[in-house]
Each structure stands twice: as C-alpha cells, then as structure tokens.
Amino acid sequence: IDGLTSINSQKFHIGVTGCQNVNLRDITVAALGTSPNTDGIHIEKSTFVSVLNSTISTGDDCISMGPGARNVWIERVACGPGHGISIGSLGWKFQEPGVQNVTVKRVHFTETTNGLRIKTWARRSHVVLDGVKNPILIDQNYCPGRRNCPRQASGIKVSDIRYKSIRGTSRSKVAVRFECSKANPCAGITMHDVKLTYVGGGRGEEATATCANARGTSSGFVMPVVRYL
C-alpha cells in the first residue's frame, strides 16, 4: 500500500489482519486528537509487516499491535497528535497469540499522550473448583493402588509452582496437600488469593492443609493456611 491518505475515519483507519508480507509506505492519516478509537494503523494476526515514511495524526494509537502481530518493522514515522505506538492491549482473551519481534526506529513523536507503550489487561486467571476431592495436590509418593511401591525417595525436583486466584469447595477436609520428597524438597511454592472451603463436614468445620518437605510463601487471602516445612 503506497501513498494512501485516510482522513477522519469513524474508527480504525487501516487494519492489517491475518496477512503476510505487507508493506505500507508514504501513508498519511489525519484525524482530530479528540476523536476516540481512530487508530491510524492496527496490526494483528499478521507477520512481516512494515510501516515506512508515514505521517499519522489521530485521536488514538498512531500504530497499534494486537494479538498475533509478529515481525513488525516501523521506521521513519511522524506521530502526533495521538496515543503513540502501542503493543496491546493484550490478555483480554485466554490463550490468545502473543506479539513478537517488533522494531521501531527513527520515529518522531509530537505532543502525543504516550511514546512507546505496552499495555496488557490486568485480568484474573480464575480457577473454580466445585466439590473436588483433592483441590490442590503435589504427590511425590505416587503409587497407584499402593501395591509394590518402591519405597524410595523421588529423584524429581519440583520447584517454582504458583497458585493464584483459586476458589471453590473441597469434598475432603484436607484441601491442600503437599507431599514432597525428602531427598528433593519442593521449593518456590507461592500461593496468592486462594479460598477453599470444606463441604463434607459438620457446621463450622474448616478445610485444612498438610505440608511435608515443601518450602514456599503465601500472600493475599489464603484459606486454608499453609504452614510450609
């Protein structure tokens, strides 16, 4: 795309989606700095895209990159007014593709809100457990049926495990069980904002946690309380 001028688009001026090998040269985008959502050039789910020798003035991002933008080259671009050059926003949907290999060179920002920006949604990655027998479990003494078990310490190291934003109910009183190897203790376990309640007992009976040969930390609200050993 060479020599295109876009003036006062209602929303995004130019969208590059699901493409390969796209070159945009000598592009002019013009919109008021107060016009909302009028991104100049938006790139997503595309690879090998270049934006060269262009002038962009708009009310949103001059150039924005969404999920799946890869191998993007931006050079000799004048941006302003606008919100700058942005990667994102990312993380609105689960399992969305990432952004990789973006190069920005010789860009002139004039009275923009931002320059080079990366923005991601601060969304919780919730896990909900409903009536689960063993909600959180590390078992380094695994032996199905408990027959002919080797009776030896596990040689596998378990480390850097993070449990975050988990809630629900447990059918067992022990809702959190860390049974780690004495020879290779679990390390670097972190728990943040975990709330598990016991639904199988009498009134006022709370869920518990057991911990053997495990080291870690807890933050935020964590129930049941884990006492690391």
CSV table of C-alpha atoms in Angstrom, one decimal:
chain,number,residue,atom,x,y,z
A,1,ILE,CA,0.0,0.0,0.0
A,2,ASP,CA,1.7,3.1,-1.2
A,3,GLY,CA,0.8,6.8,-1.0
A,4,LEU,CA,-2.6,6.3,0.7
A,5,THR,CA,-4.3,9.2,2.6
A,6,SER,CA,-7.1,8.5,5.1
A,7,ILE,CA,-8.9,11.4,6.7
A,8,ASN,CA,-11.4,11.3,9.6
A,9,SER,CA,-12.2,7.6,9.7
A,10,GLN,CA,-15.0,6.7,12.0
A,11,LYS,CA,-12.8,4.1,13.7
A,12,PHE,CA,-9.5,2.5,12.8
A,13,HIS,CA,-8.1,4.0,9.6
A,14,ILE,CA,-6.1,1.0,8.3
A,15,GLY,CA,-6.4,-2.6,9.6
A,16,VAL,CA,-3.9,-5.4,8.8
A,17,THR,CA,-5.4,-8.7,10.0
A,18,GLY,CA,-4.4,-12.2,9.0
A,19,CYS,CA,-1.8,-11.1,6.5
A,20,GLN,CA,1.8,-11.9,5.5
A,21,ASN,CA,4.4,-9.7,3.8
A,22,VAL,CA,2.6,-6.3,3.9
A,23,ASN,CA,4.4,-3.1,3.1
A,24,LEU,CA,2.8,0.3,3.9
A,25,ARG,CA,4.8,3.3,2.6
A,26,ASP,CA,4.1,7.0,2.5
A,27,ILE,CA,0.8,6.7,4.4
A,28,THR,CA,-0.9,9.8,5.7
A,29,VAL,CA,-3.6,9.5,8.4
A,30,ALA,CA,-5.4,12.6,9.7
A,31,ALA,CA,-8.0,12.8,12.4
A,32,LEU,CA,-8.6,15.1,15.4
A,33,GLY,CA,-6.7,14.4,18.5
A,34,THR,CA,-10.1,14.3,20.4
A,35,SER,CA,-11.6,11.6,18.1
A,36,PRO,CA,-11.9,8.3,20.0
A,37,ASN,CA,-10.8,4.9,18.7
A,38,THR,CA,-9.4,6.3,15.5
A,39,ASP,CA,-6.2,4.2,15.5
A,40,GLY,CA,-4.0,5.0,12.5
A,41,ILE,CA,-2.7,1.5,11.6
A,42,HIS,CA,-3.7,-1.6,13.5
A,43,ILE,CA,-1.8,-4.8,13.0
A,44,GLU,CA,-2.8,-8.2,14.4
A,45,LYS,CA,-2.5,-11.9,13.5
A,46,SER,CA,-0.1,-10.9,10.8
A,47,THR,CA,3.6,-11.4,10.1
A,48,PHE,CA,6.3,-9.5,8.2
A,49,VAL,CA,4.6,-6.1,8.2
A,50,SER,CA,6.5,-2.8,7.6
A,51,VAL,CA,5.3,0.8,8.0
A,52,LEU,CA,7.7,3.3,6.5
A,53,ASN,CA,7.9,7.0,5.7
A,54,SER,CA,4.4,7.8,7.1
A,55,THR,CA,2.7,10.7,8.9
A,56,ILE,CA,-0.1,9.8,11.4
A,57,SER,CA,-2.2,12.2,13.5
A,58,THR,CA,-5.2,10.7,15.3
A,59,GLY,CA,-7.1,10.5,18.5
A,60,ASP,CA,-5.9,7.1,19.5
A,61,ASP,CA,-2.8,5.0,18.8
A,62,CYS,CA,-0.8,6.1,15.7
A,63,ILE,CA,0.2,2.4,15.3
A,64,SER,CA,-1.2,-0.4,17.4
A,65,MET,CA,-0.3,-4.1,17.5
A,66,GLY,CA,-2.8,-6.7,18.7
A,67,PRO,CA,-2.5,-10.4,19.4
A,68,GLY,CA,-0.5,-12.4,16.8
A,69,ALA,CA,1.5,-9.5,15.4
A,70,ARG,CA,5.0,-10.8,14.5
A,71,ASN,CA,8.0,-9.4,12.7
A,72,VAL,CA,6.8,-5.8,12.5
A,73,TRP,CA,9.2,-3.1,11.3
A,74,ILE,CA,8.3,0.6,11.9
A,75,GLU,CA,10.7,3.3,10.6
A,76,ARG,CA,10.6,7.0,9.7
A,77,VAL,CA,7.2,7.7,11.1
A,78,ALA,CA,5.9,11.0,12.4
A,79,CYS,CA,3.2,10.5,15.2
A,80,GLY,CA,1.1,13.2,16.7
A,81,PRO,CA,-1.3,14.0,18.0
A,82,GLY,CA,-2.3,10.6,19.2
A,83,HIS,CA,-1.6,8.0,21.9
A,84,GLY,CA,1.8,6.9,20.5
A,85,ILE,CA,2.8,3.5,19.3
A,86,SER,CA,1.3,0.7,21.3
A,87,ILE,CA,1.7,-3.1,21.7
A,88,GLY,CA,-1.7,-4.1,23.0
A,89,SER,CA,-3.9,-4.2,24.6
A,90,LEU,CA,-3.1,-7.9,25.2
A,91,GLY,CA,-4.6,-10.6,27.5
A,92,TRP,CA,-8.3,-9.9,27.0
A,93,LYS,CA,-8.9,-13.4,25.9
A,94,PHE,CA,-7.4,-16.6,27.3
A,95,GLN,CA,-4.9,-18.5,25.0
A,96,GLU,CA,-4.5,-15.6,22.6
A,97,PRO,CA,-1.3,-15.4,20.5
A,98,GLY,CA,1.5,-13.2,21.6
A,99,VAL,CA,3.4,-10.3,20.0
A,100,GLN,CA,7.0,-11.0,18.8
A,101,ASN,CA,9.9,-9.2,17.2
A,102,VAL,CA,8.7,-5.6,16.8
A,103,THR,CA,11.3,-2.9,15.7
A,104,VAL,CA,10.7,0.8,16.0
A,105,LYS,CA,13.4,3.2,14.5
A,106,ARG,CA,13.6,6.9,13.7
A,107,VAL,CA,10.1,7.8,14.9
A,108,HIS,CA,9.3,11.4,15.8
A,109,PHE,CA,6.5,11.9,18.5
A,110,THR,CA,5.0,15.3,18.8
A,111,GLU,CA,2.7,16.2,21.7
A,112,THR,CA,1.4,12.6,22.0
A,113,THR,CA,-0.2,11.1,25.1
A,114,ASN,CA,2.4,8.3,25.1
A,115,GLY,CA,5.5,7.4,23.2
A,116,LEU,CA,6.3,3.6,23.2
A,117,ARG,CA,3.7,1.8,25.2
A,118,ILE,CA,2.9,-1.8,26.0
A,119,LYS,CA,-0.5,-2.4,27.6
A,120,THR,CA,-2.0,-5.7,29.0
A,121,TRP,CA,-5.3,-6.3,30.7
A,122,ALA,CA,-5.0,-6.9,34.5
A,123,ARG,CA,-7.3,-9.9,34.4
A,124,ARG,CA,-7.5,-12.6,37.0
A,125,SER,CA,-6.9,-16.1,35.7
A,126,HIS,CA,-9.6,-17.7,37.9
A,127,VAL,CA,-9.7,-21.4,38.7
A,128,VAL,CA,-13.0,-22.6,40.2
A,129,LEU,CA,-13.3,-26.0,41.9
A,130,ASP,CA,-16.7,-27.3,42.9
A,131,GLY,CA,-16.8,-30.3,45.2
A,132,VAL,CA,-13.3,-31.6,44.2
A,133,LYS,CA,-11.8,-34.3,46.4
A,134,ASN,CA,-8.2,-33.1,46.1
A,135,PRO,CA,-8.3,-29.4,45.0
A,136,ILE,CA,-4.5,-28.7,45.3
A,137,LEU,CA,-2.1,-31.7,45.4
A,138,ILE,CA,1.6,-32.3,44.9
A,139,ASP,CA,2.3,-36.0,45.3
A,140,GLN,CA,5.9,-37.3,45.1
A,141,ASN,CA,4.9,-40.6,46.6
A,142,TYR,CA,2.7,-41.6,43.8
A,143,CYS,CA,1.9,-45.3,43.6
A,144,PRO,CA,-1.4,-46.4,42.2
A,145,GLY,CA,-3.2,-48.9,44.4
A,146,ARG,CA,-0.3,-48.8,46.9
A,147,ARG,CA,1.0,-52.1,45.8
A,148,ASN,CA,4.6,-52.9,45.1
A,149,CYS,CA,5.6,-49.4,45.8
A,150,PRO,CA,9.4,-48.7,45.5
A,151,ARG,CA,9.7,-47.1,49.0
A,152,GLN,CA,12.4,-44.8,47.8
A,153,ALA,CA,12.8,-41.0,47.7
A,154,SER,CA,11.7,-39.3,44.5
A,155,GLY,CA,14.6,-38.1,42.3
A,156,ILE,CA,12.4,-35.4,40.6
A,157,LYS,CA,12.7,-31.8,41.7
A,158,VAL,CA,9.5,-29.8,41.8
A,159,SER,CA,10.0,-26.0,42.1
A,160,ASP,CA,8.6,-22.6,41.2
A,161,ILE,CA,4.9,-23.5,41.3
A,162,ARG,CA,2.4,-20.6,41.5
A,163,TYR,CA,-1.2,-21.0,42.7
A,164,LYS,CA,-3.2,-17.8,42.1
A,165,SER,CA,-6.9,-16.7,42.1
A,166,ILE,CA,-8.3,-20.1,43.1
A,167,ARG,CA,-11.6,-20.6,44.9
A,168,GLY,CA,-14.1,-23.4,45.5
A,169,THR,CA,-15.1,-26.3,47.6
A,170,SER,CA,-13.4,-29.5,48.7
A,171,ARG,CA,-15.0,-32.8,49.4
A,172,SER,CA,-12.0,-33.7,51.6
A,173,LYS,CA,-11.1,-31.9,54.8
A,174,VAL,CA,-7.5,-31.6,53.6
A,175,ALA,CA,-8.0,-29.3,50.6
A,176,VAL,CA,-4.3,-28.5,50.1
A,177,ARG,CA,-1.8,-31.4,50.3
A,178,PHE,CA,1.9,-31.0,49.5
A,179,GLU,CA,3.6,-34.4,49.9
A,180,CYS,CA,7.1,-33.8,48.6
A,181,SER,CA,10.3,-35.8,48.5
A,182,LYS,CA,12.6,-35.7,51.5
A,183,ALA,CA,15.6,-36.1,49.1
A,184,ASN,CA,14.3,-33.4,46.8
A,185,PRO,CA,12.0,-31.0,48.7
A,186,CYS,CA,9.6,-28.8,46.8
A,187,ALA,CA,10.8,-25.2,46.6
A,188,GLY,CA,9.5,-21.9,45.5
A,189,ILE,CA,5.8,-22.6,46.0
A,190,THR,CA,3.7,-19.4,46.1
A,191,MET,CA,0.0,-19.1,46.9
A,192,HIS,CA,-1.9,-15.9,46.3
A,193,ASP,CA,-5.7,-15.3,46.8
A,194,VAL,CA,-6.7,-18.9,47.4
A,195,LYS,CA,-10.0,-19.7,49.1
A,196,LEU,CA,-11.1,-23.3,49.6
A,197,THR,CA,-13.9,-24.4,51.9
A,198,TYR,CA,-14.8,-27.9,53.2
A,199,VAL,CA,-18.3,-29.0,52.3
A,200,GLY,CA,-18.2,-32.6,53.7
A,201,GLY,CA,-18.1,-31.9,57.4
A,202,GLY,CA,-20.3,-30.5,60.1
A,203,ARG,CA,-21.1,-26.9,60.8
A,204,GLY,CA,-18.0,-24.8,61.5
A,205,GLU,CA,-15.6,-27.5,60.3
A,206,GLU,CA,-13.0,-25.8,58.1
A,207,ALA,CA,-10.7,-27.1,55.4
A,208,THR,CA,-7.1,-27.8,56.3
A,209,ALA,CA,-3.7,-28.1,54.6
A,210,THR,CA,-0.9,-30.5,55.1
A,211,CYS,CA,2.7,-29.9,54.0
A,212,ALA,CA,5.7,-32.2,54.0
A,213,ASN,CA,9.1,-31.3,52.7
A,214,ALA,CA,7.8,-28.2,50.9
A,215,ARG,CA,9.0,-24.6,51.1
A,216,GLY,CA,7.1,-21.5,49.9
A,217,THR,CA,5.2,-18.3,50.7
A,218,SER,CA,1.6,-17.1,50.9
A,219,SER,CA,0.2,-13.7,50.1
A,220,GLY,CA,-3.1,-12.0,49.9
A,221,PHE,CA,-6.0,-14.1,51.3
A,222,VAL,CA,-5.2,-17.8,51.6
A,223,MET,CA,-7.5,-20.3,53.1
A,224,PRO,CA,-6.7,-22.9,54.4
A,225,VAL,CA,-3.5,-21.6,55.9
A,226,VAL,CA,-0.4,-23.5,54.6
A,227,ARG,CA,2.4,-24.0,57.1
A,228,TYR,CA,5.5,-24.8,55.0
A,229,LEU,CA,8.1,-27.2,56.2
